PDB file of C-alpha atoms in Angstrom:
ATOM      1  CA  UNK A   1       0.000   0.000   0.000  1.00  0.00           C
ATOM      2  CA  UNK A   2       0.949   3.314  -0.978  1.00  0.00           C
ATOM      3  CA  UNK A   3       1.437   5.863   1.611  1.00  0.00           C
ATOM      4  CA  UNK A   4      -1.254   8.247  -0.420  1.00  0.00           C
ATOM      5  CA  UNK A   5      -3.464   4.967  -1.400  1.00  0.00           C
ATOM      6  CA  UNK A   6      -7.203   6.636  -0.368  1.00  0.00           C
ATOM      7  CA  UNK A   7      -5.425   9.506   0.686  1.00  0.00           C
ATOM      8  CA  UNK A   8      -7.503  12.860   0.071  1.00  0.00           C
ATOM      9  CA  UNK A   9      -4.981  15.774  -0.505  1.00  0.00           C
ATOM     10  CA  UNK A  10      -5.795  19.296  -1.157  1.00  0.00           C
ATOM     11  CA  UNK A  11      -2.965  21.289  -3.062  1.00  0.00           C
ATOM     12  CA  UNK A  12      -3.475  24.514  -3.676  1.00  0.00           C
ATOM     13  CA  UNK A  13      -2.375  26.398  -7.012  1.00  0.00           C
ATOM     14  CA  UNK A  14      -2.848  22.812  -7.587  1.00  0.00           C
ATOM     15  CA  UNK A  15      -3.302  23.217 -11.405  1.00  0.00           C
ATOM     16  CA  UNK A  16      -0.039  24.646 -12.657  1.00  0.00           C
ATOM     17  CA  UNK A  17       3.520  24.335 -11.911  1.00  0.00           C
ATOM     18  CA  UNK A  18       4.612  22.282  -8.969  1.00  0.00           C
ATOM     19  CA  UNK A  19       1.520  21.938  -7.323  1.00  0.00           C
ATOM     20  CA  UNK A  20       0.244  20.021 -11.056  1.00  0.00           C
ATOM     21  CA  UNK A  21       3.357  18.016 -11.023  1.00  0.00           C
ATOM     22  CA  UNK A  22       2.801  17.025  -7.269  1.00  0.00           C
ATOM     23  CA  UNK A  23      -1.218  15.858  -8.000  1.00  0.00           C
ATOM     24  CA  UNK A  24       0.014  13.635 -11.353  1.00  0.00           C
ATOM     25  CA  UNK A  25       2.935  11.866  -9.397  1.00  0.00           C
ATOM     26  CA  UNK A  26       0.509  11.163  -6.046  1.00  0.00           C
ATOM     27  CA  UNK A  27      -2.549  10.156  -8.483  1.00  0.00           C
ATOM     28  CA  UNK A  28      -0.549   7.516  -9.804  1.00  0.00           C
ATOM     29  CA  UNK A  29      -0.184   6.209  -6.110  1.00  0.00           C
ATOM     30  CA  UNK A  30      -3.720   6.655  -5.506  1.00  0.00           C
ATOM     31  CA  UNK A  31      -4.194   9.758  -3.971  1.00  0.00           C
ATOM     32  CA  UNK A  32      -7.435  11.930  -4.542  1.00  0.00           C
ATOM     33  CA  UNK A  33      -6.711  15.279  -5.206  1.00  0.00           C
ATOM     34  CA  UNK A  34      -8.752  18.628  -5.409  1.00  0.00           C
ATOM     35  CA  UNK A  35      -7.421  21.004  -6.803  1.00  0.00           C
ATOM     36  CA  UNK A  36      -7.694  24.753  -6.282  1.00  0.00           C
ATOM     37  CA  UNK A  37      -7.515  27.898  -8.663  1.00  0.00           C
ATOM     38  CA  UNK A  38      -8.171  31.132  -8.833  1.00  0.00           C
ATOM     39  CA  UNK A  39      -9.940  32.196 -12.067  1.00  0.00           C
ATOM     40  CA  UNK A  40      -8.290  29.720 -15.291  1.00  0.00           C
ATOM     41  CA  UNK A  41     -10.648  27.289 -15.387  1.00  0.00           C
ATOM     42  CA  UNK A  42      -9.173  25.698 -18.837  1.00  0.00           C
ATOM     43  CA  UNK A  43      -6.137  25.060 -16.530  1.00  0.00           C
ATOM     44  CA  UNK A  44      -8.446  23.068 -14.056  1.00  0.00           C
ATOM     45  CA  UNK A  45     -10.151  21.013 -16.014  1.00  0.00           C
ATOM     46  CA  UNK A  46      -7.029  20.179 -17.941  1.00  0.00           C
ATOM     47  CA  UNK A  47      -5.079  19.253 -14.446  1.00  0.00           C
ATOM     48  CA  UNK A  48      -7.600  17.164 -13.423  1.00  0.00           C
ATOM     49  CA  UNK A  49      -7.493  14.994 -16.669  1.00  0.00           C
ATOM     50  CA  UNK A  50      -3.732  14.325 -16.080  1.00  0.00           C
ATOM     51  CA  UNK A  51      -4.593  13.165 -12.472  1.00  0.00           C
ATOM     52  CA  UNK A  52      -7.470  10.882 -13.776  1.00  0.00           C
ATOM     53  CA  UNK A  53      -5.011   9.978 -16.582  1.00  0.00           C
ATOM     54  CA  UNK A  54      -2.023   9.451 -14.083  1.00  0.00           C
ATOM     55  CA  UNK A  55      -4.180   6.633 -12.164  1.00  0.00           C
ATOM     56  CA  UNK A  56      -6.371   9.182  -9.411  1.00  0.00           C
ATOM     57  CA  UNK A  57      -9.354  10.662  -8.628  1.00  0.00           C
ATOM     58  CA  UNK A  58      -9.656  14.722  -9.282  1.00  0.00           C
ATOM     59  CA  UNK A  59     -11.750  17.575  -8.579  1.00  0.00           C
ATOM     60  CA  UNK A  60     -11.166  21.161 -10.034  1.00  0.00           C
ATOM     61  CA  UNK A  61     -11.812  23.481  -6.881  1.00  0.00           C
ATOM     62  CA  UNK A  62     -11.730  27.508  -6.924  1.00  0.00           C
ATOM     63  CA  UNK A  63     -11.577  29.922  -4.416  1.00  0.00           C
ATOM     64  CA  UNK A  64      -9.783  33.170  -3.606  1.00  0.00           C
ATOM     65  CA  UNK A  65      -6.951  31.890  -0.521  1.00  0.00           C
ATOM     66  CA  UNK A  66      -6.408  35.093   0.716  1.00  0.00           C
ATOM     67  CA  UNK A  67      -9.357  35.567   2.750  1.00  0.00           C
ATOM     68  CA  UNK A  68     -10.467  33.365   5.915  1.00  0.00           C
ATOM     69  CA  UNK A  69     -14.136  33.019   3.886  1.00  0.00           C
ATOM     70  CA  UNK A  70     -12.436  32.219   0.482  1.00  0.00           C
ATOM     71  CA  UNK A  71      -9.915  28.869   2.481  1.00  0.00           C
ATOM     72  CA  UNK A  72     -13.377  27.804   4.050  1.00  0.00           C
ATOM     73  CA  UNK A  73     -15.054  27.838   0.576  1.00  0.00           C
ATOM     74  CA  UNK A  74     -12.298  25.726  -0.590  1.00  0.00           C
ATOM     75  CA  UNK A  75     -12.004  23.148   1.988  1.00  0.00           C
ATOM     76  CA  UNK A  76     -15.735  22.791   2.186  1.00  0.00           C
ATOM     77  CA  UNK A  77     -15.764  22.111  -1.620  1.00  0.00           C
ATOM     78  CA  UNK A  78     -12.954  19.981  -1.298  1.00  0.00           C
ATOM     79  CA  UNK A  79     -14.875  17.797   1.539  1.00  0.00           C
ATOM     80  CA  UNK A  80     -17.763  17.532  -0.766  1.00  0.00           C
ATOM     81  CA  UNK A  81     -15.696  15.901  -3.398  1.00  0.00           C
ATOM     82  CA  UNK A  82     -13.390  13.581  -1.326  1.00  0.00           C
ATOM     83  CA  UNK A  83     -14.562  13.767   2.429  1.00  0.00           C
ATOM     84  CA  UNK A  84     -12.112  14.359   4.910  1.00  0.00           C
ATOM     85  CA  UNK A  85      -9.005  15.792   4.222  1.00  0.00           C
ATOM     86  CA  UNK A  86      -5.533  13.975   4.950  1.00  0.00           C
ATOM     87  CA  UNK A  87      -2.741  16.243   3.885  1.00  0.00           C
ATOM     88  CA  UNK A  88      -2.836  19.895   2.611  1.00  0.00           C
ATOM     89  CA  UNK A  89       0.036  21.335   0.332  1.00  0.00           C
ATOM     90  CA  UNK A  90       0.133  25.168   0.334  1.00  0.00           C
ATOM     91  CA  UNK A  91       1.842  25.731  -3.385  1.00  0.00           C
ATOM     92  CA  UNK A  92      -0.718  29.442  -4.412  1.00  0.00           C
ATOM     93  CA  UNK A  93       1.725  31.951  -4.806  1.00  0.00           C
ATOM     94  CA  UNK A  94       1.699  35.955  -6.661  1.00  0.00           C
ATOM     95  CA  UNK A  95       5.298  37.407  -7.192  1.00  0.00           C
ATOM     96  CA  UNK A  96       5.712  40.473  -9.032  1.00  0.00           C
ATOM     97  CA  UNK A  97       9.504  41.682  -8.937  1.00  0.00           C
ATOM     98  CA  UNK A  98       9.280  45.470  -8.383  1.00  0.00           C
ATOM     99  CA  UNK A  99      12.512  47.888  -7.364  1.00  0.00           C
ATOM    100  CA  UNK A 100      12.597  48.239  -3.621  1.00  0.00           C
ATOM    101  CA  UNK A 101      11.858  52.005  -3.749  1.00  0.00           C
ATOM    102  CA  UNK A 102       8.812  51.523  -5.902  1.00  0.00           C
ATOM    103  CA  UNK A 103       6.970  49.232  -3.939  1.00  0.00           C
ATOM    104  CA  UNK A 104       2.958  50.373  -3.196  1.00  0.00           C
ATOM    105  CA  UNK A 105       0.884  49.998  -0.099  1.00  0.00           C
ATOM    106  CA  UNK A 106      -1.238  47.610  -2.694  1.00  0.00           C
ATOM    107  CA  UNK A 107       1.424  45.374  -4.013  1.00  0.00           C
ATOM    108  CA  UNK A 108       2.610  44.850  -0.230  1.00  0.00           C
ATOM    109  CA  UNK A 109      -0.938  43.829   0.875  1.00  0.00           C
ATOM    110  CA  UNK A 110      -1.488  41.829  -2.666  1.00  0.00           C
ATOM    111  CA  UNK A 111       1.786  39.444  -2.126  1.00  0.00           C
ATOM    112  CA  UNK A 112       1.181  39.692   1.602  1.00  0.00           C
ATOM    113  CA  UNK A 113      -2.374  38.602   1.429  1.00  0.00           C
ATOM    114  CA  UNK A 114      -1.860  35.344  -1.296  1.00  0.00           C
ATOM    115  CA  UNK A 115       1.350  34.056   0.333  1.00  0.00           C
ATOM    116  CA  UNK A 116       1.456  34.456   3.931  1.00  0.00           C
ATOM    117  CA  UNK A 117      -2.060  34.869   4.492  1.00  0.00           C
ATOM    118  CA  UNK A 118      -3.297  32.529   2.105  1.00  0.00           C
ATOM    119  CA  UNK A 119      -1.231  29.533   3.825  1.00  0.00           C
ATOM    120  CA  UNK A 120      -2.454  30.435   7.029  1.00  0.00           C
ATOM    121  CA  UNK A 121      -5.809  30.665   6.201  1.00  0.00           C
ATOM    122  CA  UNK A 122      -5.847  27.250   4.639  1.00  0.00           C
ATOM    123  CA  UNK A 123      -3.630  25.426   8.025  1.00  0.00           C
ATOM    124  CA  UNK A 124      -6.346  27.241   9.940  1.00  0.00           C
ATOM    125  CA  UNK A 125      -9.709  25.583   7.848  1.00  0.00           C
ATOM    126  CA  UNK A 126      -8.245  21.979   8.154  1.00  0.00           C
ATOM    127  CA  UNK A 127      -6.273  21.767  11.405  1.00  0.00           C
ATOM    128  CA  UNK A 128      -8.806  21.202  13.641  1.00  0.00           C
ATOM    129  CA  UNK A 129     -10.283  17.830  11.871  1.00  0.00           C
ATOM    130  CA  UNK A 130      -6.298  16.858  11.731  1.00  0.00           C
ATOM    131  CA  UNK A 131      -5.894  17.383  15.066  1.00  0.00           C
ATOM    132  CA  UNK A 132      -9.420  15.718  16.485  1.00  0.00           C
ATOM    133  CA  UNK A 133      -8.559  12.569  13.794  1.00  0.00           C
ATOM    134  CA  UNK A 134      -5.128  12.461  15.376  1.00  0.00           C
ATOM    135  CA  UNK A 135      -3.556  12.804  11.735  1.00  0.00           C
ATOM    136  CA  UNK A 136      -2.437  14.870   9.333  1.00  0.00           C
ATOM    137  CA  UNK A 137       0.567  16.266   7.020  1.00  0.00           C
ATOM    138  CA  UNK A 138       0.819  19.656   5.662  1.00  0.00           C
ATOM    139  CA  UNK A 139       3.833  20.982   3.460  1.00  0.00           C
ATOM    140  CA  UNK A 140       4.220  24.301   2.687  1.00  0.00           C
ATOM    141  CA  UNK A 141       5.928  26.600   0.299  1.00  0.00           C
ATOM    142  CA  UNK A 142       8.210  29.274   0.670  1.00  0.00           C
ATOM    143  CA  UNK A 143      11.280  29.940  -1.418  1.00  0.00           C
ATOM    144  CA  UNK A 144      14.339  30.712  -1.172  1.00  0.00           C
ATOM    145  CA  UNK A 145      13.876  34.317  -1.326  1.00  0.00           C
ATOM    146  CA  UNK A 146      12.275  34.023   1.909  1.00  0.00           C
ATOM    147  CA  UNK A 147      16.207  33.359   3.253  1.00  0.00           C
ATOM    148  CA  UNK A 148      18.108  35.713   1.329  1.00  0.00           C
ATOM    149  CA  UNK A 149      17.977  39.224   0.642  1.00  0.00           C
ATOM    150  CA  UNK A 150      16.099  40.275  -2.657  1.00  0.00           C
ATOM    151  CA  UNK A 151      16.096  43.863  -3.204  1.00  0.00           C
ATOM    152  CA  UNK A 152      13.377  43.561  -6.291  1.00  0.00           C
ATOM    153  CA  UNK A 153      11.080  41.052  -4.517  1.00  0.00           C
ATOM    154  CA  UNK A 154      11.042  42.524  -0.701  1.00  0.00           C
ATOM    155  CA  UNK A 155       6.750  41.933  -0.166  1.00  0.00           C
ATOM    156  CA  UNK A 156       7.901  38.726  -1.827  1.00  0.00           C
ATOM    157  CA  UNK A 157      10.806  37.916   0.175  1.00  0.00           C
ATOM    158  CA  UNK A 158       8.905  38.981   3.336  1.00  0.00           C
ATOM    159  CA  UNK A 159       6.172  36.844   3.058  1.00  0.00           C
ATOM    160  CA  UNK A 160       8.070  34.252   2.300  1.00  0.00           C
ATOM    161  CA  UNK A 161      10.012  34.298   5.381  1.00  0.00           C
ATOM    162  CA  UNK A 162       7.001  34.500   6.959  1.00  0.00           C
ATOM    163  CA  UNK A 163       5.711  31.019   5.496  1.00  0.00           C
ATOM    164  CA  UNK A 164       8.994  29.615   7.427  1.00  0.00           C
ATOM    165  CA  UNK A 165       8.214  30.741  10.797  1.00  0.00           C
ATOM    166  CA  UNK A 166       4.745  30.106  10.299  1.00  0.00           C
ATOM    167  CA  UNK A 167       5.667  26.697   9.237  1.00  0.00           C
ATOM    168  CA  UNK A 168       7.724  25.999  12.640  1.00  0.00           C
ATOM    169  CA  UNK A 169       5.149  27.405  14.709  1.00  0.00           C
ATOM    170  CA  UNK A 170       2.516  25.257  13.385  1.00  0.00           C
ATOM    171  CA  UNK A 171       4.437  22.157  14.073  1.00  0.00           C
ATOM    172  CA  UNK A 172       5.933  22.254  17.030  1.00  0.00           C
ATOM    173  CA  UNK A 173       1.892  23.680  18.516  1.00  0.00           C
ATOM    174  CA  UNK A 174       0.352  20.170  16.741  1.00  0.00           C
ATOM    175  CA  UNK A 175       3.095  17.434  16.699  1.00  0.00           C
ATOM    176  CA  UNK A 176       1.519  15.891  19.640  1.00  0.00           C
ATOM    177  CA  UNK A 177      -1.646  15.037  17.525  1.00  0.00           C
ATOM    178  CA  UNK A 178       0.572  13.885  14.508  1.00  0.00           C
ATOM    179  CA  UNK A 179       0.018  16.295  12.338  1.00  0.00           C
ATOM    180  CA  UNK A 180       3.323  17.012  11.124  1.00  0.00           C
ATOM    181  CA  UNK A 181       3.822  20.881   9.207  1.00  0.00           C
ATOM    182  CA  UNK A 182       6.907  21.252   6.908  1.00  0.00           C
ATOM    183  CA  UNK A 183       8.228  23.443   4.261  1.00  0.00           C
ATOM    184  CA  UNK A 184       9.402  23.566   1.190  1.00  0.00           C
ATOM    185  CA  UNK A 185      11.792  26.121  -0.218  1.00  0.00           C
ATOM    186  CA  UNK A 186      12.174  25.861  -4.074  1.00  0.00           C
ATOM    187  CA  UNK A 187      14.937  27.973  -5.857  1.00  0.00           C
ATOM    188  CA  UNK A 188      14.124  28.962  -9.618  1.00  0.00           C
ATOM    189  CA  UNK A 189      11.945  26.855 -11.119  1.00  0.00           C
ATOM    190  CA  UNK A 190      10.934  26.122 -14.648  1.00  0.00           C
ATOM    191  CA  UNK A 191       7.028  27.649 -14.042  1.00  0.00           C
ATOM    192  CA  UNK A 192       5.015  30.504 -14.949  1.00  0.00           C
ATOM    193  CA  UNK A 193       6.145  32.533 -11.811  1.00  0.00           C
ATOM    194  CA  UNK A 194       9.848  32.185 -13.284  1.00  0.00           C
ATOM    195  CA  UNK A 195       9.426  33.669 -16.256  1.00  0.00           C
ATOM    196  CA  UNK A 196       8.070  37.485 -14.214  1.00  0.00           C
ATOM    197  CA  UNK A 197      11.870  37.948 -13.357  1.00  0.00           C
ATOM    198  CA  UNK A 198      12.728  38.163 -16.973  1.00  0.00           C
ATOM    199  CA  UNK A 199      14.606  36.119 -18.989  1.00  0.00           C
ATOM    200  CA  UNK A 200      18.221  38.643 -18.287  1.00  0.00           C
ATOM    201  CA  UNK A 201      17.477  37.695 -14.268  1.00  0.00           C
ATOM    202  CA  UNK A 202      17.077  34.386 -15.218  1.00  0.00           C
ATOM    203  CA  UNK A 203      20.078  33.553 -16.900  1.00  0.00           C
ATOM    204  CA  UNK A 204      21.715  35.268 -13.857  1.00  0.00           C
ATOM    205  CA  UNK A 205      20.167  32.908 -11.863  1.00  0.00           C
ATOM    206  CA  UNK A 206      21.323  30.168 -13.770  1.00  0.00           C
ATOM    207  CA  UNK A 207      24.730  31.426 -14.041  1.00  0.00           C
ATOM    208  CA  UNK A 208      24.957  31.361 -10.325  1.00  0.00           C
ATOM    209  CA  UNK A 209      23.394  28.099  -9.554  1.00  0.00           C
ATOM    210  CA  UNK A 210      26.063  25.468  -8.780  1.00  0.00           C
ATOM    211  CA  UNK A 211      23.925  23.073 -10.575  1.00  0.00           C
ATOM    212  CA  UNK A 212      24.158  24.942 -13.551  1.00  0.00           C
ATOM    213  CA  UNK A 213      20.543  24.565 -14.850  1.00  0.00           C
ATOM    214  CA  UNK A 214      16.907  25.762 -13.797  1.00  0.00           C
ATOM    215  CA  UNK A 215      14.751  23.503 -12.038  1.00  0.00           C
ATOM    216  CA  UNK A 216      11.683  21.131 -13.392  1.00  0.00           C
ATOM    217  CA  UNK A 217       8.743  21.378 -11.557  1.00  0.00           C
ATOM    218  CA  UNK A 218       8.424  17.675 -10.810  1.00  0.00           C
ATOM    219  CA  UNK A 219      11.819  17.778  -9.256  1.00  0.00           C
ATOM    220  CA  UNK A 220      10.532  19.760  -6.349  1.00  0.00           C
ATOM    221  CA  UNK A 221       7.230  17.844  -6.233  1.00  0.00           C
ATOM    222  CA  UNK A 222       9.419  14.975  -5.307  1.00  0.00           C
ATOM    223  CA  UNK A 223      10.543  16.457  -2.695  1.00  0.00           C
ATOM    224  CA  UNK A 224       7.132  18.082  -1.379  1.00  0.00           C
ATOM    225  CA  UNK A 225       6.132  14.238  -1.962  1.00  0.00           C
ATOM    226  CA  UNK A 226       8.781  13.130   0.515  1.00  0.00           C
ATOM    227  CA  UNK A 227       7.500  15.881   3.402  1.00  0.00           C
ATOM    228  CA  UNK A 228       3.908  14.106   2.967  1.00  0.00           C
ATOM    229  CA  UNK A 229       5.307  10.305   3.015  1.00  0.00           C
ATOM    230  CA  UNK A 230       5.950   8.186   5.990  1.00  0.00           C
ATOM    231  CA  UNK A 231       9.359   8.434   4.722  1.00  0.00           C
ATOM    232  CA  UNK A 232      10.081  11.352   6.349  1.00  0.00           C
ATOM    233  CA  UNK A 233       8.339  10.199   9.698  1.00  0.00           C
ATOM    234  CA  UNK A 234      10.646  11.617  12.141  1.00  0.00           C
ATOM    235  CA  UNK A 235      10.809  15.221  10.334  1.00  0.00           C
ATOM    236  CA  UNK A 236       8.176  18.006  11.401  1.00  0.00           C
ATOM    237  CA  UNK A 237       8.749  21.943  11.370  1.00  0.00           C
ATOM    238  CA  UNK A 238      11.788  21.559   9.124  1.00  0.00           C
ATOM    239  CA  UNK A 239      12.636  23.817   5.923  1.00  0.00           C
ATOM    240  CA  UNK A 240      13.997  21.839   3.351  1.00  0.00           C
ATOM    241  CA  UNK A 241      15.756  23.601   0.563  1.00  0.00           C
ATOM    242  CA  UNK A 242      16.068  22.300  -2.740  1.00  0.00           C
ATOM    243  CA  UNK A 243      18.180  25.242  -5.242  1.00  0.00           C
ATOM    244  CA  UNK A 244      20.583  23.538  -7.335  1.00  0.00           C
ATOM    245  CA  UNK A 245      23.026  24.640  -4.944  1.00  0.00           C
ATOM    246  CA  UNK A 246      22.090  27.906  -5.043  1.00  0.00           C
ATOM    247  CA  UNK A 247      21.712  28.796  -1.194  1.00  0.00           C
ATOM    248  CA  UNK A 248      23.024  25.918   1.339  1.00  0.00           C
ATOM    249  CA  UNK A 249      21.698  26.358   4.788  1.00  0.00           C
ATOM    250  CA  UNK A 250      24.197  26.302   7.609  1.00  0.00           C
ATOM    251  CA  UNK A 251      24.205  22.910   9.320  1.00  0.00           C
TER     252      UNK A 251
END
């Protein structure tokens, strides 16, 4: 038996980039999946045919994160599809790279608002049936922006960093009730987001990444997949970074 065999797991930004590659490589263990988005519904329904085609059961679910009303529309959607919910990955993100000294009140709030608040609203609508079933696993993700200084992404950056500590606090407050919180910090990756720093930035990136290369989306799903598994057991409140290299956390 797979470790996601039955398993109902609720990714959101579930429909593109790592949070798609994540659904297609636990539907072909199993796993039922819903899905959230925002407004691209062509993007949904096209998701949830790789998951069906991968092996799992899908179901397209929208809803706005950022807003306690919006994470409760989405998890009671996701219950009506599935039932209960096992494990949660928080993968909605915004970025848009903007000079330090030309950063709004709005674009604060906006990146504020989808990142940070949007994975805390989401921890908040499940925990409780987690922690009164005595189980759950949630990964979250951050970036590595949220560790280093970014002078073009600082709302960005700050939420980010934010995810982290948000991350720790929720795990060490449930690991009594097994419900085990950890994060995920993804350097660049070959998505959608990337591509907003420009190809120039990019190739920077690249250039500086001992690796040498961008990474694929499933590569970090992988990883994600790992924080869910029994494989990683013994691991809660932990930020695992996978960069090509790029930043190495003190050990």
């Amino acid at each position: 038996m797979s470790d996601f065999s039955g398993r109902h797991v609720l990714i959101t930004g579930g429909t593109r980039g790592i949070g798609k590659a994540l659904a297609v490589m636990l539907a072909a263990e199993g796993a039922k999946l819903s899905l959230n988005y925002v407004s691209r519904a062509e993007d949904a329904a096209a998701a949830v045919a790789e998951v069906e085609a991968a092996g799992g059961q899908g179901a397209a679910v929208a809803g706005d994160v950022s807003t306690p009303e919006g994470a409760d529309g989405i998890v009671t959607a996701a219950r009506e599809a599935f039932g209960p919910i096992d494990m949660l990955v928080c993968s909605a993100g915004t970025s848009c790279p903007t000079p330090a000294d030309e950063i709004t009140w709005d674009l604060w709030k906006h990146e504020l608002n989808v990142n940070l608040d949007g994975t805390f609203t989401m921890i908040y609508a499940v925990k409780d049936e987690m922690i009164e079933r005595g189980f759950g696993r949630i990964v979250t993700v951050s970036s590595i922006a949220g560790l280093r200084e970014r002078m073009n992404q600082v709302p960005y950056s700050t939420s980010k960093a934010g995810v982290i500590a948000l991350t720790r606090c929720t795990a060490h407050a449930w690991a009594g009730q097994n419900v085990r919180v950890n994060c995920l910090c993804p350097g660049l990756t070959e998505t959608e987001m990337a591509h907003t720093l420009g190809d120039d930035a990019m190739a920077h990136i690249i250039e500086n990444t001992p690796i040498g290369r961008i990474g694929q989306p499933e590569e970090l799903a992988s990883v994600a997949r790992f924080l869910l598994s029994e494989e990683s057991s013994y691991m809660t409140g932990q930020t695992i970074v996978a960069s090509g290299g790029r930043c190495m956390l003190p050990g």
